[in-house]
Short mmCIF file of C-alpha atoms and ligand atoms in Angstrom, two decimals:
data_model
loop_
_atom_site.label_atom_id
_atom_site.label_comp_id
_atom_site.label_asym_id
_atom_site.label_seq_id
_atom_site.Cartn_x
_atom_site.Cartn_y
_atom_site.Cartn_z
CA MET A 1 -122.02 -87.63 -20.49
CA LYS A 2 -123.12 -88.04 -24.07
CA THR A 3 -123.44 -84.85 -26.05
CA LEU A 4 -126.14 -84.57 -28.60
CA ARG A 5 -126.33 -83.32 -32.22
CA TRP A 6 -129.09 -80.67 -32.44
CA GLY A 7 -131.35 -79.35 -35.03
CA LEU A 8 -133.11 -76.04 -33.83
CA VAL A 9 -136.61 -75.39 -35.04
CA GLY A 10 -137.21 -71.65 -34.61
CA ALA A 11 -134.68 -68.79 -34.99
CA SER A 12 -135.66 -67.34 -31.66
CA ASP A 13 -134.37 -65.14 -29.08
CA VAL A 14 -134.25 -67.50 -26.29
CA ALA A 15 -132.23 -69.94 -28.50
CA ALA A 16 -129.71 -67.18 -29.12
CA THR A 17 -129.55 -65.76 -25.75
CA ARG A 18 -129.89 -68.87 -23.56
CA VAL A 19 -129.94 -72.25 -25.16
CA ILE A 20 -127.34 -72.13 -27.89
CA PRO A 21 -124.75 -70.72 -25.41
CA ALA A 22 -125.71 -73.61 -22.95
CA MET A 23 -125.46 -76.18 -25.71
CA ARG A 24 -122.06 -75.08 -26.63
CA ARG A 25 -120.74 -74.68 -23.11
CA LEU A 26 -121.80 -78.43 -22.60
CA GLY A 27 -119.95 -79.55 -25.80
CA HIS A 28 -123.13 -80.26 -27.82
CA GLU A 29 -123.17 -79.90 -31.65
CA ILE A 30 -125.64 -77.50 -33.27
CA VAL A 31 -126.06 -78.90 -36.89
CA ALA A 32 -128.95 -76.96 -38.35
CA VAL A 33 -131.65 -74.20 -37.82
CA SER A 34 -134.94 -73.74 -39.47
CA SER A 35 -137.07 -70.64 -39.59
CA ALA A 36 -140.18 -69.77 -41.52
CA THR A 37 -138.31 -67.20 -43.47
CA ALA A 38 -135.56 -68.50 -45.47
CA ALA A 39 -133.48 -65.23 -45.33
CA TYR A 40 -133.88 -64.94 -41.59
CA ALA A 41 -132.91 -68.56 -41.14
CA ALA A 42 -129.62 -67.91 -43.05
CA GLU A 43 -128.76 -64.64 -41.39
CA TYR A 44 -129.43 -66.33 -38.02
CA ALA A 45 -127.18 -69.26 -38.91
CA ARG A 46 -124.55 -66.94 -39.93
CA ARG A 47 -124.76 -65.02 -36.66
CA GLN A 48 -124.90 -68.03 -34.45
CA GLN A 49 -122.38 -70.08 -36.78
CA ILE A 50 -124.73 -72.79 -37.46
CA PRO A 51 -123.56 -74.77 -40.48
CA PHE A 52 -127.03 -75.48 -42.27
CA ALA A 53 -130.18 -73.11 -42.47
CA THR A 54 -133.41 -74.03 -44.01
CA SER A 55 -137.11 -72.64 -44.12
CA GLU A 56 -138.27 -76.40 -44.68
CA ILE A 57 -138.74 -78.02 -41.38
CA ASP A 58 -138.63 -81.43 -43.06
CA ALA A 59 -135.39 -80.83 -44.46
CA LEU A 60 -134.22 -80.33 -41.05
CA VAL A 61 -135.88 -83.14 -38.91
CA SER A 62 -135.06 -85.73 -41.62
CA ARG A 63 -131.28 -85.31 -41.28
CA ASP A 64 -129.39 -88.38 -40.23
CA ASP A 65 -126.73 -86.23 -38.46
CA ILE A 66 -129.18 -84.85 -35.93
CA ASP A 67 -130.34 -86.65 -32.63
CA ALA A 68 -132.63 -84.26 -31.18
CA ILE A 69 -134.79 -81.25 -32.01
CA TYR A 70 -134.96 -78.06 -29.76
CA ILE A 71 -138.43 -76.30 -30.59
CA SER A 72 -138.55 -72.58 -29.99
CA THR A 73 -141.01 -71.31 -32.56
CA PHE A 74 -144.05 -69.22 -31.82
CA ASN A 75 -146.31 -71.11 -29.20
CA ARG A 76 -148.81 -71.88 -31.86
CA LEU A 77 -146.28 -74.06 -33.76
CA HIS A 78 -145.00 -76.13 -31.05
CA HIS A 79 -147.69 -78.76 -31.69
CA PRO A 80 -147.08 -79.30 -35.47
CA HIS A 81 -143.33 -79.00 -35.11
CA THR A 82 -143.24 -81.65 -32.41
CA LEU A 83 -145.42 -83.96 -34.44
CA SER A 84 -142.87 -83.61 -37.43
CA ALA A 85 -139.86 -84.09 -35.19
CA ALA A 86 -141.32 -87.18 -33.54
CA ALA A 87 -142.45 -88.67 -36.83
CA ALA A 88 -138.95 -88.39 -38.05
CA GLY A 89 -137.73 -90.21 -34.90
CA LYS A 90 -136.03 -87.43 -33.30
CA HIS A 91 -136.07 -86.72 -29.56
CA VAL A 92 -137.78 -83.45 -28.73
CA LEU A 93 -136.99 -80.63 -26.27
CA CYS A 94 -139.94 -78.17 -26.73
CA GLU A 95 -140.28 -74.68 -25.43
CA LYS A 96 -143.14 -73.79 -23.05
CA PRO A 97 -146.12 -73.40 -23.29
CA VAL A 98 -146.11 -76.82 -24.83
CA ALA A 99 -149.21 -76.06 -26.96
CA LEU A 100 -152.20 -73.68 -27.09
CA ASN A 101 -154.72 -76.24 -25.89
CA LEU A 102 -154.90 -79.53 -24.07
CA ALA A 103 -155.90 -81.77 -26.84
CA ASP A 104 -152.95 -80.76 -28.97
CA ALA A 105 -150.64 -81.06 -25.94
CA TRP A 106 -151.54 -84.51 -25.08
CA SER A 107 -151.37 -85.53 -28.77
CA MET A 108 -147.69 -84.48 -28.65
CA VAL A 109 -147.23 -86.59 -25.55
CA ARG A 110 -148.68 -89.48 -27.43
CA ALA A 111 -146.76 -88.92 -30.72
CA CYS A 112 -143.51 -88.96 -28.83
CA GLU A 113 -144.43 -92.06 -26.89
CA THR A 114 -145.46 -93.96 -30.07
CA ALA A 115 -142.21 -92.88 -31.80
CA GLY A 116 -140.11 -93.93 -28.81
CA VAL A 117 -138.46 -90.57 -28.31
CA VAL A 118 -137.87 -88.54 -25.42
CA PHE A 119 -140.22 -85.61 -25.01
CA GLY A 120 -139.05 -82.76 -22.65
CA VAL A 121 -140.26 -79.27 -22.10
CA ASN A 122 -137.77 -76.48 -21.40
CA HIS A 123 -139.19 -74.94 -18.24
CA HIS A 124 -135.93 -73.79 -16.67
CA LEU A 125 -137.35 -72.90 -13.14
CA PRO A 126 -137.55 -76.61 -11.91
CA CYS A 127 -133.91 -76.88 -12.91
CA ALA A 128 -132.79 -74.41 -10.43
CA ALA A 129 -131.01 -75.51 -7.35
CA THR A 130 -133.14 -73.06 -5.35
CA HIS A 131 -136.32 -74.76 -6.53
CA ARG A 132 -134.91 -78.23 -6.00
CA GLU A 133 -134.12 -77.37 -2.50
CA ILE A 134 -137.58 -75.79 -1.90
CA SER A 135 -139.28 -78.99 -3.39
CA TRP A 136 -137.04 -81.18 -1.10
CA LEU A 137 -137.91 -79.10 2.00
CA VAL A 138 -141.69 -79.41 1.38
CA ALA A 139 -141.54 -82.98 0.42
CA ALA A 140 -139.59 -83.48 3.71
CA GLY A 141 -142.11 -81.72 5.76
CA ALA A 142 -140.10 -78.87 6.72
CA VAL A 143 -143.20 -76.50 6.60
CA GLY A 144 -145.53 -79.12 7.81
CA GLN A 145 -148.78 -79.28 5.97
CA PRO A 146 -148.72 -76.75 3.09
CA LEU A 147 -151.53 -74.24 3.32
CA GLY A 148 -150.68 -71.44 0.91
CA VAL A 149 -148.25 -70.42 -1.81
CA ARG A 150 -147.48 -66.96 -3.15
CA VAL A 151 -145.76 -66.45 -6.33
CA PHE A 152 -144.42 -63.11 -7.28
CA HIS A 153 -143.60 -63.10 -10.97
CA ALA A 154 -144.31 -59.56 -12.19
CA VAL A 155 -141.52 -58.44 -14.45
CA ARG A 156 -140.90 -55.79 -17.07
CA LEU A 157 -140.88 -57.43 -20.59
CA PRO A 158 -137.72 -56.43 -22.29
CA ASP A 159 -138.27 -53.93 -25.16
CA ARG A 160 -136.73 -56.40 -27.67
CA LEU A 161 -139.47 -59.09 -26.73
CA ALA A 162 -142.49 -56.58 -26.74
CA THR A 163 -143.74 -57.99 -30.04
CA TRP A 164 -146.10 -60.99 -30.58
CA ARG A 165 -146.55 -61.57 -26.84
CA LEU A 166 -148.51 -58.42 -26.48
CA LYS A 167 -150.69 -58.67 -29.56
CA ASP A 168 -150.82 -61.88 -31.34
CA LEU A 169 -153.40 -64.10 -29.61
CA ALA A 170 -153.10 -66.60 -32.57
CA ALA A 171 -149.42 -67.09 -32.03
CA GLY A 172 -150.03 -67.92 -28.36
CA ALA A 173 -149.55 -64.55 -26.72
CA GLY A 174 -150.40 -63.42 -23.29
CA VAL A 175 -149.24 -63.35 -19.65
CA PRO A 176 -150.83 -66.56 -18.58
CA LEU A 177 -149.06 -68.64 -21.46
CA ASP A 178 -145.86 -66.79 -20.98
CA ILE A 179 -145.46 -66.42 -17.21
CA THR A 180 -148.18 -68.31 -15.31
CA VAL A 181 -147.18 -71.53 -17.17
CA HIS A 182 -143.68 -71.05 -15.35
CA ASP A 183 -145.42 -70.63 -11.98
CA ALA A 184 -147.34 -73.75 -12.56
CA ALA A 185 -144.22 -75.76 -13.42
CA VAL A 186 -142.87 -75.00 -10.04
CA VAL A 187 -146.10 -75.18 -7.94
CA ASN A 188 -147.38 -78.30 -9.50
CA ARG A 189 -144.11 -80.03 -8.43
CA LEU A 190 -144.61 -78.66 -4.80
CA LEU A 191 -148.43 -79.37 -4.31
CA GLY A 192 -149.41 -82.08 -6.73
CA ARG A 193 -152.89 -81.62 -8.43
CA PRO A 194 -154.22 -78.17 -9.25
CA MET A 195 -158.11 -78.04 -8.95
CA ASP A 196 -159.38 -74.71 -10.12
CA ALA A 197 -158.66 -71.06 -10.81
CA VAL A 198 -160.14 -67.57 -10.55
CA ALA A 199 -158.23 -64.64 -12.08
CA LEU A 200 -158.42 -61.03 -13.07
CA GLY A 201 -156.32 -59.51 -15.91
CA VAL A 202 -155.68 -55.93 -16.96
CA ARG A 203 -153.97 -53.82 -19.72
CA GLN A 204 -151.79 -51.34 -17.83
CA GLY A 205 -148.56 -51.13 -19.96
CA PRO A 206 -147.41 -48.27 -22.30
CA TRP A 207 -147.76 -50.34 -25.41
CA LYS A 208 -151.40 -50.68 -26.17
CA ALA A 209 -151.49 -54.41 -25.83
CA ALA A 210 -154.14 -56.26 -27.66
CA LEU A 211 -154.60 -58.53 -24.53
CA ASP A 212 -154.00 -58.40 -20.69
CA ASP A 213 -150.46 -57.62 -19.78
CA ALA A 214 -150.88 -58.14 -16.01
CA VAL A 215 -152.74 -61.01 -14.25
CA MET A 216 -153.41 -62.08 -10.64
CA SER A 217 -154.79 -65.31 -9.98
CA VAL A 218 -155.91 -67.56 -7.16
CA LEU A 219 -155.60 -71.25 -7.56
CA ARG A 220 -156.78 -74.16 -5.45
CA TYR A 221 -154.72 -77.39 -5.22
CA GLU A 222 -155.73 -80.76 -3.81
CA GLY A 223 -156.22 -80.62 -0.11
CA ASP A 224 -157.58 -76.97 -0.22
CA VAL A 225 -154.23 -75.28 -0.54
CA VAL A 226 -154.49 -71.90 -1.97
CA VAL A 227 -151.99 -70.31 -4.40
CA GLN A 228 -151.85 -66.63 -5.26
CA THR A 229 -149.90 -65.50 -8.42
CA HIS A 230 -149.05 -61.95 -9.74
CA ASP A 231 -147.71 -62.27 -13.25
CA ALA A 232 -147.03 -59.14 -15.35
CA PHE A 233 -145.11 -57.78 -18.22
CA THR A 234 -145.32 -54.34 -16.78
CA VAL A 235 -143.53 -54.29 -13.30
CA GLY A 236 -139.79 -53.28 -13.46
CA HIS A 237 -138.71 -53.26 -9.84
CA ALA A 238 -140.65 -55.66 -7.87
CA GLY A 239 -138.18 -58.54 -7.71
CA THR A 240 -139.55 -61.97 -7.82
CA GLY A 241 -140.19 -64.64 -5.39
CA LEU A 242 -141.92 -67.79 -4.10
CA GLU A 243 -143.29 -68.32 -0.60
CA VAL A 244 -144.61 -71.48 0.90
CA HIS A 245 -146.56 -71.27 4.05
CA GLY A 246 -147.43 -74.39 6.01
CA SER A 247 -148.79 -75.44 9.34
CA GLU A 248 -145.20 -75.68 10.95
CA GLY A 249 -143.26 -73.07 8.93
CA SER A 250 -142.67 -70.91 6.02
CA ILE A 251 -140.29 -70.84 3.20
CA ILE A 252 -139.55 -67.41 1.76
CA ALA A 253 -137.47 -67.35 -1.55
CA THR A 254 -136.55 -64.16 -3.16
CA ASP A 255 -135.25 -63.54 -6.80
CA VAL A 256 -135.93 -67.18 -7.73
CA MET A 257 -138.49 -66.70 -10.67
CA THR A 258 -135.81 -65.58 -13.09
CA GLN A 259 -133.60 -66.90 -15.73
CA GLU A 260 -130.48 -66.41 -13.59
CA PRO A 261 -129.19 -68.85 -11.17
CA ILE A 262 -129.57 -66.47 -8.17
CA GLY A 263 -131.88 -66.06 -5.17
CA ARG A 264 -132.12 -66.77 -1.56
CA VAL A 265 -134.16 -69.29 0.34
CA LEU A 266 -135.07 -68.68 4.13
CA LEU A 267 -136.80 -71.22 6.30
CA ARG A 268 -138.89 -69.75 9.26
CA ASP A 269 -140.28 -71.88 11.92
CA ALA A 270 -140.73 -71.99 15.64
CA SER A 271 -137.06 -72.33 16.08
CA GLY A 272 -136.27 -69.04 14.24
CA GLU A 273 -135.10 -68.03 10.77
CA ARG A 274 -132.28 -69.53 8.76
CA GLU A 275 -131.06 -68.96 5.33
CA LEU A 276 -130.25 -72.12 3.29
CA ASP A 277 -126.77 -72.89 1.76
CA ILE A 278 -127.35 -73.20 -2.01
CA PRO A 279 -123.93 -73.73 -3.48
CA ASP A 280 -125.05 -75.05 -6.67
CA ARG A 281 -125.56 -72.07 -9.07
CA ARG A 282 -125.41 -73.79 -12.43
CA ASP A 283 -127.18 -72.32 -15.36
CA MET A 284 -130.60 -73.79 -15.52
CA TYR A 285 -130.59 -74.25 -19.39
CA GLU A 286 -127.47 -76.24 -19.02
CA VAL A 287 -129.12 -78.41 -16.31
CA SER A 288 -132.20 -78.87 -18.54
CA LEU A 289 -129.92 -79.90 -21.40
CA GLU A 290 -127.94 -82.14 -19.31
CA ALA A 291 -130.91 -83.74 -17.99
CA PHE A 292 -132.35 -84.23 -21.55
CA SER A 293 -129.22 -85.78 -22.83
CA ARG A 294 -129.18 -88.27 -19.98
CA ALA A 295 -132.78 -88.97 -20.55
CA VAL A 296 -131.85 -90.02 -24.19
CA GLN A 297 -128.92 -91.94 -23.16
CA GLU A 298 -130.27 -93.82 -20.22
CA LYS A 299 -133.87 -94.00 -21.15
CA ILE A 300 -134.90 -92.00 -18.10
CA ALA A 301 -137.09 -89.01 -17.63
CA PRO A 302 -135.89 -85.48 -18.69
CA ALA A 303 -136.05 -82.70 -15.91
CA VAL A 304 -139.47 -81.70 -17.03
CA THR A 305 -141.42 -84.30 -18.99
CA GLY A 306 -144.06 -83.71 -21.67
CA VAL A 307 -146.75 -84.57 -19.10
CA ASP A 308 -145.30 -82.02 -16.65
CA GLY A 309 -145.56 -79.37 -19.38
CA VAL A 310 -149.03 -80.32 -20.27
CA ARG A 311 -150.18 -80.02 -16.68
CA ALA A 312 -148.34 -76.62 -16.42
CA LEU A 313 -150.31 -75.60 -19.48
CA ALA A 314 -153.50 -76.75 -17.92
CA VAL A 315 -153.10 -74.25 -15.08
CA ALA A 316 -152.28 -71.53 -17.49
CA LEU A 317 -155.07 -72.07 -19.89
CA ALA A 318 -157.63 -72.13 -16.83
CA VAL A 319 -156.17 -68.85 -15.53
CA GLN A 320 -156.50 -67.46 -19.00
CA GLU A 321 -160.12 -68.54 -19.15
CA ALA A 322 -161.00 -67.48 -15.67
CA ALA A 323 -159.63 -63.81 -16.47
CA SER A 324 -161.47 -63.50 -19.62
CA SER A 325 -164.78 -65.08 -18.40
CA GLY A 326 -164.77 -63.76 -14.71
CA ARG A 327 -165.60 -67.34 -13.74
CA ARG A 328 -164.06 -70.06 -11.48
CA VAL A 329 -162.54 -72.57 -13.97
CA PRO A 330 -161.68 -76.20 -13.23
CA ILE A 331 -158.14 -77.19 -14.22
CA VAL A 332 -158.24 -80.40 -16.30
CA THR A 333 -155.00 -82.43 -15.69
CA GLU A 334 -156.08 -85.79 -17.14
CA PRO A 335 -155.51 -86.78 -20.64
CA VAL A 336 -158.11 -85.35 -23.22
CA ALA A 337 -158.59 -86.76 -26.67
CA GLU A 338 -157.75 -85.00 -29.84
CA ASP A 339 -160.66 -82.83 -31.09
P1 LIG B 401 -138.79 -64.54 -30.66
O1 LIG B 401 -139.81 -63.51 -30.79
O2 LIG B 401 -137.46 -64.33 -30.47
O3 LIG B 401 -139.08 -65.71 -31.84
C1 LIG B 401 -140.18 -66.25 -32.13
C2 LIG B 401 -140.05 -66.48 -33.60
O4 LIG B 401 -140.21 -65.19 -34.29
C3 LIG B 401 -138.86 -67.02 -34.17
O5 LIG B 401 -138.91 -68.45 -33.73
C4 LIG B 401 -138.97 -66.68 -35.50
O6 LIG B 401 -139.86 -67.47 -36.29
C5 LIG B 401 -139.58 -65.32 -35.39
N1 LIG B 401 -138.64 -64.26 -35.72
C6 LIG B 401 -138.13 -63.49 -34.73
N2 LIG B 401 -137.37 -62.51 -35.27
C7 LIG B 401 -137.51 -62.68 -36.63
C8 LIG B 401 -137.09 -61.91 -37.79
N3 LIG B 401 -136.25 -60.86 -37.59
N4 LIG B 401 -137.45 -62.30 -39.02
C9 LIG B 401 -138.23 -63.34 -39.12
N5 LIG B 401 -138.74 -64.07 -38.12
C10 LIG B 401 -138.47 -63.71 -36.87
O7 LIG B 401 -139.30 -65.50 -29.46
P2 LIG B 401 -138.76 -65.88 -28.01
O8 LIG B 401 -137.46 -66.36 -28.16
O9 LIG B 401 -139.03 -64.87 -27.07
O10 LIG B 401 -139.76 -67.11 -27.64
C11 LIG B 401 -139.76 -68.42 -28.30
C12 LIG B 401 -140.35 -69.33 -27.65
O11 LIG B 401 -139.52 -69.70 -26.55
C13 LIG B 401 -141.70 -69.24 -27.13
O12 LIG B 401 -142.44 -70.31 -27.12
C14 LIG B 401 -141.55 -68.79 -25.64
O13 LIG B 401 -142.58 -69.08 -24.97
C15 LIG B 401 -140.30 -69.72 -25.23
N6 LIG B 401 -139.37 -68.98 -24.28
C16 LIG B 401 -138.94 -69.92 -23.22
C17 LIG B 401 -138.22 -69.20 -22.26
C18 LIG B 401 -137.64 -70.09 -21.19
O14 LIG B 401 -137.07 -69.49 -20.47
N7 LIG B 401 -137.98 -71.35 -21.26
C19 LIG B 401 -137.85 -67.80 -22.44
C20 LIG B 401 -138.22 -67.20 -23.57
C21 LIG B 401 -139.02 -67.66 -24.37
P3 LIG B 401 -139.32 -68.90 -36.72
O15 LIG B 401 -139.79 -69.83 -35.77
O16 LIG B 401 -139.97 -69.19 -38.13
O17 LIG B 401 -137.90 -68.95 -36.84
#
């Protein structure tokens, strides 16, 4: 497999803890990092042993020795940073949520199409072997007609991340954009088109959050399939899970809504209950990067395309609006024009 030469836009925690190690395990080269703060960029580059640091994104995206840009800045900045990378002719792997609104998100898809570059979104969960197996089972009819999905994704936000996510709405904070968007990346793949959402959010954590830190939602997908999500920053010991209940059987997956390649998948139907053998426990970020680099090389789709990312965002935005308005909100998955 061809390895890529990367520029990192955003000196983030997820890059340091997940993506840089995965890039290095795959033999990719990390050429440069940019951060809004020059001193922080330099310190981060030293810590991560990245040769070049800058606070000027143009100085990074214009380099000839970079093939692709990984964007992990604040959510608000994914849009302008993707446009800059695409304009410089660089392939883009962007963190989720892809943007803060659908017009920006679709404009990112269009900009990458126009520039002829690959646009991937780093939703790790669809890269997990557990989720790939669940998708395959559902598509193969193992549960019959899907009727309902339950997503258990209430976790405790680590103290080191209890910063902008809890208070900075302008940066793109909040549970729907942070966690529900991950649920949507998984469930959209299982069920197809999301139709509408209702939701309720609360502030229940110890940190005086400026916005909801726990949200439950109910979504309706095409064909009147109902989906329930529990997403939170406040719950430390629930474990995570995904259940798909259909006319002929149920899939019960535990510990699968996480960053680790763990979890069990059970299939229960009229013949009894069995656990599926899932030998592939590869790191999901490696799978995402490997698929992205194959997309660049072979001109095929990455693991999660820009359009997949936009449609996951559409669900998260509808949940956010439903929670704040108390109303049932339609989920808009078709392209929208720029404002
Ligand atoms: P961080 O809080 O670690 O970083 C966000 C930004 O904060 C950085 O990009 C950096 O700005 C700035 N920053 C952080 N520390 C400092 C500092 N000491 N001094 C100056 N600036 C600082 O964010 P996360 O890593 O948690 O999230 C980044 C993105 O990744 C988000 O979009 C998030 O949704 C996504 N994410 C995805 C995950 C996944 O599994 N796919 C998991 C976790 C996060 P600058 O950009 O200017 O460098």
